């Protein structure tokens, strides 16, 4: 018994000693590993644009930081992997050494060749004597485009009258878009382009256009909304169907009492008549001219006739002189006037030379005159004959 | 006096028995000249209208043109009367005509009576042309001839010429009998004496008018 107890005590302390030495050895081994593998982290990751549209090209900028205080790290390779997105740029091999506390910014180009959704590409960093890093980050693909619509358009659009058309542009996307502008190629629309600039997420802007139609009937105004998502150009079309009618109030000039008189010997026709304003608004600066046509030439003193202001339900007489070629049967007249906004209107009328009342025969002697000459001739010859008979 | 129109032979035969007197012939020529001067005044007023937009410094000259031409024509008629009588007198010398120049001048003056009627009708026609015709304002002097040419070609103007020619023919008929007695010629010689200058006048006037009318065509 006296030999068993000391042995037991020896074994107890031996076991404790062995156990203690084991723990100590393990602790020693762990300290050695920490000294060899330096700490490197991805401190920042930026995606531009923050939300890509399908087929957009964007950039991912990652910042690698050496967290060691006294130790530099040599970066061997940085690469990006993704299953949904397409990485267009190559991996970085030996991009450099990171000093203690230093960081490195590396940019990758990606293309969203995938359906809408959230994707998680990975950035893998391998450094010499440093821990390997696998860092995943989210990239949003959202193909929703900017919206454009008509905010306000007049109920009635009249020919020759300026109509204000307001368009609203909305951004339903989760990110800002830039270089937003609305363009149109319609020559009757002013201005041809409205620049909005940056349109932030979930915001809208209003652009005003002025449409002055020159012809009545159905017409379609085409607008194109252009914008940039990052460096990617996008556009959206908008067609606005409109029906242009004649104004119910605007000046309506009509010609009445037209008389065409041939001036013998001069090859000139004198066109006279009345110009009436049958509309409800005044016509300003009314000018009547002889239209351009082959064989037609305006003559002095009335190459053009200035009527001036012609109020509603008012009329004015006019006179024009025109030289007409032998084969011409119509004289084109051009009536120009302005509305109260100074917009110029022009109307064309055609005066028939042959069918117009009052047209004299062209250059032929009137029958009574021929008769007078014959009578005088008979009288003179008779007197001469009589004088010879009486001699 | 009317006998000179209906039976000039008898009229001049009777006048040969009386004293030479230029008082009535001068009056006839003067009336004829005044009427023709009036016609000329109207005709020139067309030119004035055409040139209404000439520079102000030229307006003074343009505006007195009708008056000057009318007075000038009256004087021209008196001179032309003497000139025509002289021509007749000289041509009749070929046929051994007898009689002094004053008698020839007197009888030629009577021959201007038909021209009074012709002048009145011509003045009426000219007034009609002036009051109804469209007269273009010509600012370019180069186009004046064209504008005038067109006007001279007008039917009313041609009618005026035709009537003038007819009355001239009547005057020539009176001159034949006048010269027969004034220069004691045979009827045949008197006809030749009158026909040569009158036919020449017709030819020259026709050529002049044709030339002017061609200006409007060009």
Coordinates of N, CA, C and O in Angstrom, one line a residue, chain A residues 120-224:
Chain A
X120 N -23.8 37.7 -57.7 CA -22.7 37.9 -56.7 C -21.4 37.4 -57.3 O -21.0 36.3 -57.1
X121 N -20.7 38.2 -58.0 CA -19.4 37.8 -58.5 C -18.4 37.8 -57.3 O -18.7 38.3 -56.2
X122 N -17.3 37.1 -57.5 CA -16.3 36.9 -56.5 C -15.0 37.5 -56.9 O -14.6 37.4 -58.1
X123 N -14.3 38.1 -55.9 CA -13.0 38.6 -56.2 C -12.1 37.8 -55.3 O -12.3 37.6 -54.1
X124 N -11.1 37.2 -56.0 CA -10.2 36.3 -55.3 C -8.8 36.9 -55.3 O -8.3 37.4 -56.3
X125 N -8.2 37.0 -54.1 CA -6.9 37.7 -53.9 C -5.9 36.6 -53.3 O -6.2 36.0 -52.3
X126 N -4.8 36.4 -54.0 CA -3.8 35.5 -53.5 C -2.5 36.4 -53.3 O -2.1 37.1 -54.2
X127 N -2.0 36.3 -52.1 CA -0.8 37.1 -51.8 C 0.3 36.2 -51.2 O 0.0 35.1 -50.6
X128 N 1.5 36.6 -51.5 CA 2.6 35.8 -50.9 C 2.7 36.0 -49.4 O 2.9 37.2 -49.0
X129 N 2.6 34.9 -48.7 CA 2.6 35.0 -47.2 C 1.4 35.7 -46.7 O 1.5 36.2 -45.6
X130 N 0.3 35.7 -47.4 CA -0.9 36.3 -46.9 C -2.0 35.3 -47.1 O -1.9 34.4 -47.9
X131 N -3.1 35.6 -46.4 CA -4.2 34.7 -46.5 C -4.9 34.9 -47.9 O -4.9 36.1 -48.4
X132 N -5.4 33.9 -48.5 CA -6.2 34.0 -49.7 C -7.6 34.6 -49.4 O -8.1 34.2 -48.3
X133 N -8.1 35.4 -50.2 CA -9.4 36.0 -49.9 C -10.4 35.7 -51.0 O -10.0 35.7 -52.2
X134 N -11.6 35.4 -50.7 CA -12.7 35.2 -51.6 C -13.8 36.2 -51.2 O -14.4 36.0 -50.1
X135 N -14.0 37.2 -52.0 CA -14.9 38.2 -51.5 C -16.1 38.3 -52.5 O -15.9 38.5 -53.7
X136 N -17.3 38.1 -52.1 CA -18.5 38.2 -52.9 C -19.2 39.5 -52.7 O -19.2 40.0 -51.5
X137 N -19.7 40.1 -53.7 CA -20.4 41.4 -53.6 C -21.6 41.3 -54.5 O -21.6 40.7 -55.6
X138 N -22.7 42.1 -54.2 CA -23.9 42.1 -55.0 C -23.8 43.1 -56.2 O -23.3 44.2 -56.1
X139 N -24.3 42.6 -57.4 CA -24.4 43.5 -58.6 C -25.9 43.3 -59.0 O -26.3 42.2 -59.3
X140 N -26.5 44.5 -59.1 CA -27.9 44.5 -59.5 C -28.1 44.7 -61.0 O -27.4 45.6 -61.6
X141 N -28.8 43.9 -61.7 CA -29.2 44.0 -63.1 C -30.7 44.3 -63.2 O -31.5 43.5 -62.8
X142 N -31.0 45.6 -63.6 CA -32.4 46.0 -63.7 C -32.6 46.7 -65.0 O -32.0 47.8 -65.3
X143 N -33.3 46.1 -65.9 CA -33.4 46.7 -67.3 C -34.6 47.6 -67.4 O -34.9 48.1 -68.6
X144 N -35.2 48.0 -66.4 CA -36.3 48.9 -66.5 C -35.8 50.3 -67.0 O -34.8 50.8 -66.5
X145 N -36.4 50.8 -68.1 CA -36.0 52.0 -68.8 C -36.7 53.2 -68.2 O -37.7 53.1 -67.5
X146 N -36.2 54.4 -68.6 CA -36.9 55.6 -68.2 C -38.2 55.7 -69.0 O -38.4 55.2 -70.1
X147 N -39.2 56.3 -68.4 CA -40.5 56.4 -69.0 C -40.7 57.9 -69.5 O -40.2 58.8 -69.0
X148 N -41.4 58.0 -70.6 CA -41.7 59.3 -71.2 C -43.2 59.3 -71.6 O -43.7 58.3 -72.1
X149 N -43.9 60.3 -71.2 CA -45.3 60.4 -71.5 C -45.7 61.8 -71.7 O -45.0 62.7 -71.5
X150 N -47.0 61.9 -72.2 CA -47.5 63.3 -72.4 C -48.2 63.7 -71.1 O -49.0 63.1 -70.5
X151 N -47.7 64.9 -70.6 CA -48.3 65.4 -69.4 C -49.5 66.3 -69.7 O -50.5 66.3 -69.0
X152 N -49.3 67.1 -70.8 CA -50.4 68.0 -71.1 C -50.3 68.4 -72.6 O -49.3 68.7 -73.1
X153 N -51.5 68.3 -73.2 CA -51.6 68.7 -74.6 C -52.9 69.3 -74.8 O -53.9 68.9 -74.2
X154 N -53.0 70.4 -75.6 CA -54.3 71.0 -75.8 C -55.4 70.1 -76.4 O -55.0 69.2 -77.2
X155 N -56.6 70.3 -76.1 CA -57.6 69.4 -76.6 C -57.8 69.6 -78.1 O -57.9 68.7 -78.9
X156 N -57.7 70.9 -78.5 CA -57.8 71.2 -80.0 C -56.5 71.8 -80.4 O -56.0 72.8 -79.8
X157 N -56.0 71.3 -81.5 CA -54.8 71.9 -82.1 C -55.2 72.5 -83.5 O -55.7 71.7 -84.3
X158 N -54.9 73.8 -83.7 CA -55.3 74.4 -84.9 C -54.2 74.7 -85.8 O -53.1 75.0 -85.3
X159 N -54.4 74.6 -87.1 CA -53.4 74.9 -88.1 C -52.9 76.3 -87.9 O -53.7 77.3 -87.9
X160 N -51.6 76.5 -87.9 CA -50.9 77.8 -87.8 C -50.9 78.4 -86.4 O -50.3 79.4 -86.2
X161 N -51.5 77.7 -85.4 CA -51.5 78.2 -84.0 C -50.6 77.4 -83.2 O -50.5 76.2 -83.3
X162 N -49.9 78.1 -82.3 CA -48.8 77.4 -81.5 C -49.5 76.7 -80.4 O -50.3 77.3 -79.6
X163 N -49.2 75.4 -80.2 CA -49.7 74.6 -79.1 C -48.6 74.1 -78.2 O -47.5 73.7 -78.7
X164 N -48.8 74.2 -76.9 CA -47.8 73.8 -76.0 C -48.0 72.3 -75.6 O -49.1 72.0 -75.2
X165 N -47.0 71.5 -75.8 CA -47.0 70.1 -75.5 C -46.0 69.8 -74.4 O -44.8 70.1 -74.6
X166 N -46.5 69.3 -73.2 CA -45.6 69.1 -72.1 C -45.4 67.5 -72.0 O -46.4 66.8 -72.0
X167 N -44.2 67.2 -71.9 CA -43.8 65.7 -71.8 C -43.2 65.6 -70.4 O -42.5 66.4 -69.9
X168 N -43.5 64.4 -69.8 CA -42.9 64.1 -68.5 C -42.0 62.9 -68.6 O -42.3 61.9 -69.2
X169 N -40.8 63.0 -68.0 CA -39.8 61.9 -68.0 C -39.7 61.4 -66.6 O -39.4 62.2 -65.7
X170 N -39.8 60.1 -66.4 CA -39.7 59.5 -65.1 C -38.6 58.5 -65.0 O -38.3 57.9 -66.0
X171 N -38.0 58.4 -63.9 CA -36.9 57.4 -63.7 C -37.3 56.4 -62.7 O -37.1 56.6 -61.5
X172 N -37.8 55.3 -63.1 CA -38.2 54.2 -62.2 C -37.0 53.3 -61.7 O -37.2 52.4 -61.0
X173 N -35.8 53.6 -62.2 CA -34.7 52.8 -61.9 C -34.1 53.1 -60.5 O -34.4 54.1 -59.9
X174 N -33.3 52.1 -59.9 CA -32.8 52.3 -58.6 C -31.6 53.2 -58.5 O -31.1 53.5 -57.4
X175 N -31.1 53.6 -59.7 CA -29.9 54.5 -59.7 C -30.2 55.7 -60.6 O -31.2 55.8 -61.3
X176 N -29.3 56.7 -60.5 CA -29.4 57.9 -61.3 C -29.0 57.6 -62.7 O -28.1 56.8 -62.9
X177 N -29.6 58.4 -63.6 CA -29.1 58.3 -65.0 C -28.7 59.7 -65.4 O -29.1 60.7 -64.8
X178 N -27.8 59.8 -66.4 CA -27.3 61.1 -66.8 C -27.6 61.4 -68.2 O -28.1 60.5 -69.0
X179 N -27.3 62.6 -68.6 CA -27.4 63.1 -70.0 C -28.8 62.8 -70.6 O -29.0 62.4 -71.7
X180 N -29.8 63.1 -69.7 CA -31.2 62.9 -70.2 C -31.6 64.0 -71.1 O -31.4 65.2 -70.7
X181 N -32.1 63.7 -72.3 CA -32.6 64.8 -73.2 C -33.7 64.2 -74.1 O -33.7 63.0 -74.3
X182 N -34.5 65.1 -74.5 CA -35.6 64.7 -75.4 C -35.4 65.4 -76.7 O -35.2 66.7 -76.7
X183 N -35.3 64.7 -77.8 CA -35.1 65.3 -79.1 C -36.3 65.0 -80.1 O -36.9 64.0 -79.9
X184 N -36.5 65.9 -81.0 CA -37.5 65.6 -82.1 C -37.0 66.2 -83.4 O -36.2 67.1 -83.4
X185 N -37.3 65.5 -84.5 CA -36.9 66.0 -85.8 C -38.0 66.6 -86.5 O -37.9 67.0 -87.7
X186 N -39.1 66.8 -85.9 CA -40.3 67.4 -86.5 C -40.0 68.9 -86.7 O -39.7 69.6 -85.7
X187 N -40.1 69.4 -88.0 CA -39.7 70.8 -88.2 C -40.7 71.8 -87.7 O -40.4 73.0 -87.5
X188 N -41.9 71.3 -87.3 CA -42.9 72.2 -86.8 C -42.9 72.3 -85.3 O -43.7 73.0 -84.7
X189 N -41.9 71.6 -84.7 CA -41.9 71.6 -83.2 C -40.6 72.4 -82.8 O -39.5 72.2 -83.3
X190 N -40.8 73.2 -81.8 CA -39.7 74.0 -81.2 C -39.7 73.8 -79.7 O -40.8 73.8 -79.1
X191 N -38.6 73.7 -79.1 CA -37.3 73.5 -79.6 C -37.1 72.1 -80.1 O -37.9 71.2 -79.8
X192 N -36.0 71.9 -80.8 CA -35.7 70.5 -81.4 C -35.2 69.6 -80.3 O -35.2 68.4 -80.4
X193 N -34.7 70.2 -79.2 CA -34.1 69.4 -78.1 C -34.3 70.1 -76.8 O -34.1 71.3 -76.7
X194 N -34.6 69.3 -75.8 CA -34.7 69.8 -74.4 C -33.8 68.9 -73.6 O -33.9 67.7 -73.5
X195 N -32.8 69.6 -72.9 CA -31.8 68.8 -72.1 C -32.2 68.9 -70.7 O -32.4 69.9 -70.1
X196 N -32.3 67.7 -70.1 CA -32.7 67.6 -68.7 C -31.5 67.4 -67.8 O -31.4 67.9 -66.7
X197 N -30.5 66.6 -68.2 CA -29.3 66.3 -67.4 C -29.5 65.1 -66.6 O -30.0 64.1 -67.0
X198 N -29.1 65.2 -65.3 CA -29.1 64.0 -64.4 C -30.5 63.9 -63.9 O -31.1 64.9 -63.4
X199 N -31.0 62.7 -63.9 CA -32.3 62.4 -63.3 C -32.2 61.3 -62.3 O -31.8 60.2 -62.6
X200 N -32.4 61.8 -61.0 CA -32.1 60.8 -59.9 C -33.3 59.8 -59.8 O -34.3 59.9 -60.4
X201 N -33.0 58.7 -59.1 CA -33.9 57.6 -59.0 C -35.2 58.1 -58.4 O -35.3 58.9 -57.5
X202 N -36.3 57.5 -59.0 CA -37.7 57.8 -58.6 C -38.0 59.3 -58.7 O -38.7 59.8 -57.8
X203 N -37.5 59.9 -59.7 CA -37.8 61.3 -59.9 C -38.3 61.5 -61.3 O -38.2 60.7 -62.1
X204 N -38.9 62.7 -61.5 CA -39.4 63.0 -62.8 C -39.1 64.5 -63.2 O -39.0 65.3 -62.3
X205 N -39.1 64.7 -64.5 CA -38.9 66.1 -65.0 C -39.9 66.4 -66.1 O -40.3 65.4 -66.8
X206 N -40.3 67.6 -66.3 CA -41.2 68.0 -67.3 C -40.5 68.9 -68.4 O -39.7 69.7 -68.0
X207 N -40.7 68.5 -69.6 CA -40.1 69.3 -70.7 C -41.3 69.8 -71.6 O -42.2 69.1 -71.9
X208 N -41.1 71.1 -72.0 CA -42.2 71.7 -72.8 C -41.7 71.9 -74.3 O -40.6 72.4 -74.5
X209 N -42.6 71.5 -75.2 CA -42.3 71.8 -76.6 C -43.5 72.6 -77.2 O -44.6 72.6 -76.7
X210 N -43.2 73.3 -78.3 CA -44.2 74.2 -78.9 C -44.4 73.7 -80.4 O -43.5 73.7 -81.2
X211 N -45.6 73.3 -80.7 CA -46.0 72.7 -82.0 C -46.8 73.7 -82.8 O -47.9 74.1 -82.3
X212 N -46.3 74.1 -83.9 CA -47.1 75.0 -84.8 C -47.4 74.3 -86.1 O -46.5 74.4 -87.0
X213 N -48.5 73.6 -86.2 CA -48.7 72.8 -87.5 C -49.0 73.7 -88.7 O -49.7 74.8 -88.5
X214 N -48.5 73.3 -89.8 CA -48.7 74.0 -91.0 C -49.8 73.4 -91.9 O -50.2 74.0 -92.9
X215 N -50.2 72.2 -91.6 CA -51.2 71.5 -92.4 C -52.2 70.9 -91.4 O -51.8 70.5 -90.3
X216 N -53.4 70.8 -91.9 CA -54.4 70.2 -91.1 C -54.5 68.7 -91.4 O -54.0 68.2 -92.4
X217 N -55.1 68.0 -90.4 CA -55.3 66.5 -90.6 C -54.5 65.8 -89.5 O -54.0 66.4 -88.5
X218 N -54.6 64.5 -89.6 CA -53.9 63.7 -88.6 C -52.4 63.8 -88.8 O -51.9 63.7 -89.9
X219 N -51.7 63.9 -87.6 CA -50.2 63.9 -87.7 C -49.7 63.2 -86.4 O -50.4 63.1 -85.4
X220 N -48.5 62.7 -86.5 CA -47.9 62.1 -85.4 C -46.5 62.7 -85.1 O -45.7 62.9 -86.0
X221 N -46.4 63.2 -83.8 CA -45.1 63.8 -83.4 C -44.3 62.7 -82.8 O -44.7 62.0 -81.9
X222 N -43.0 62.6 -83.2 CA -42.1 61.6 -82.7 C -41.1 62.2 -81.8 O -40.4 63.2 -82.3
X223 N -41.0 61.8 -80.6 CA -40.0 62.3 -79.7 C -39.1 61.1 -79.3 O -39.5 59.9 -79.3
X224 N -37.8 61.4 -79.1 CA -36.9 60.3 -78.6 C -36.2 60.8 -77.3 O -35.6 61.8 -77.2

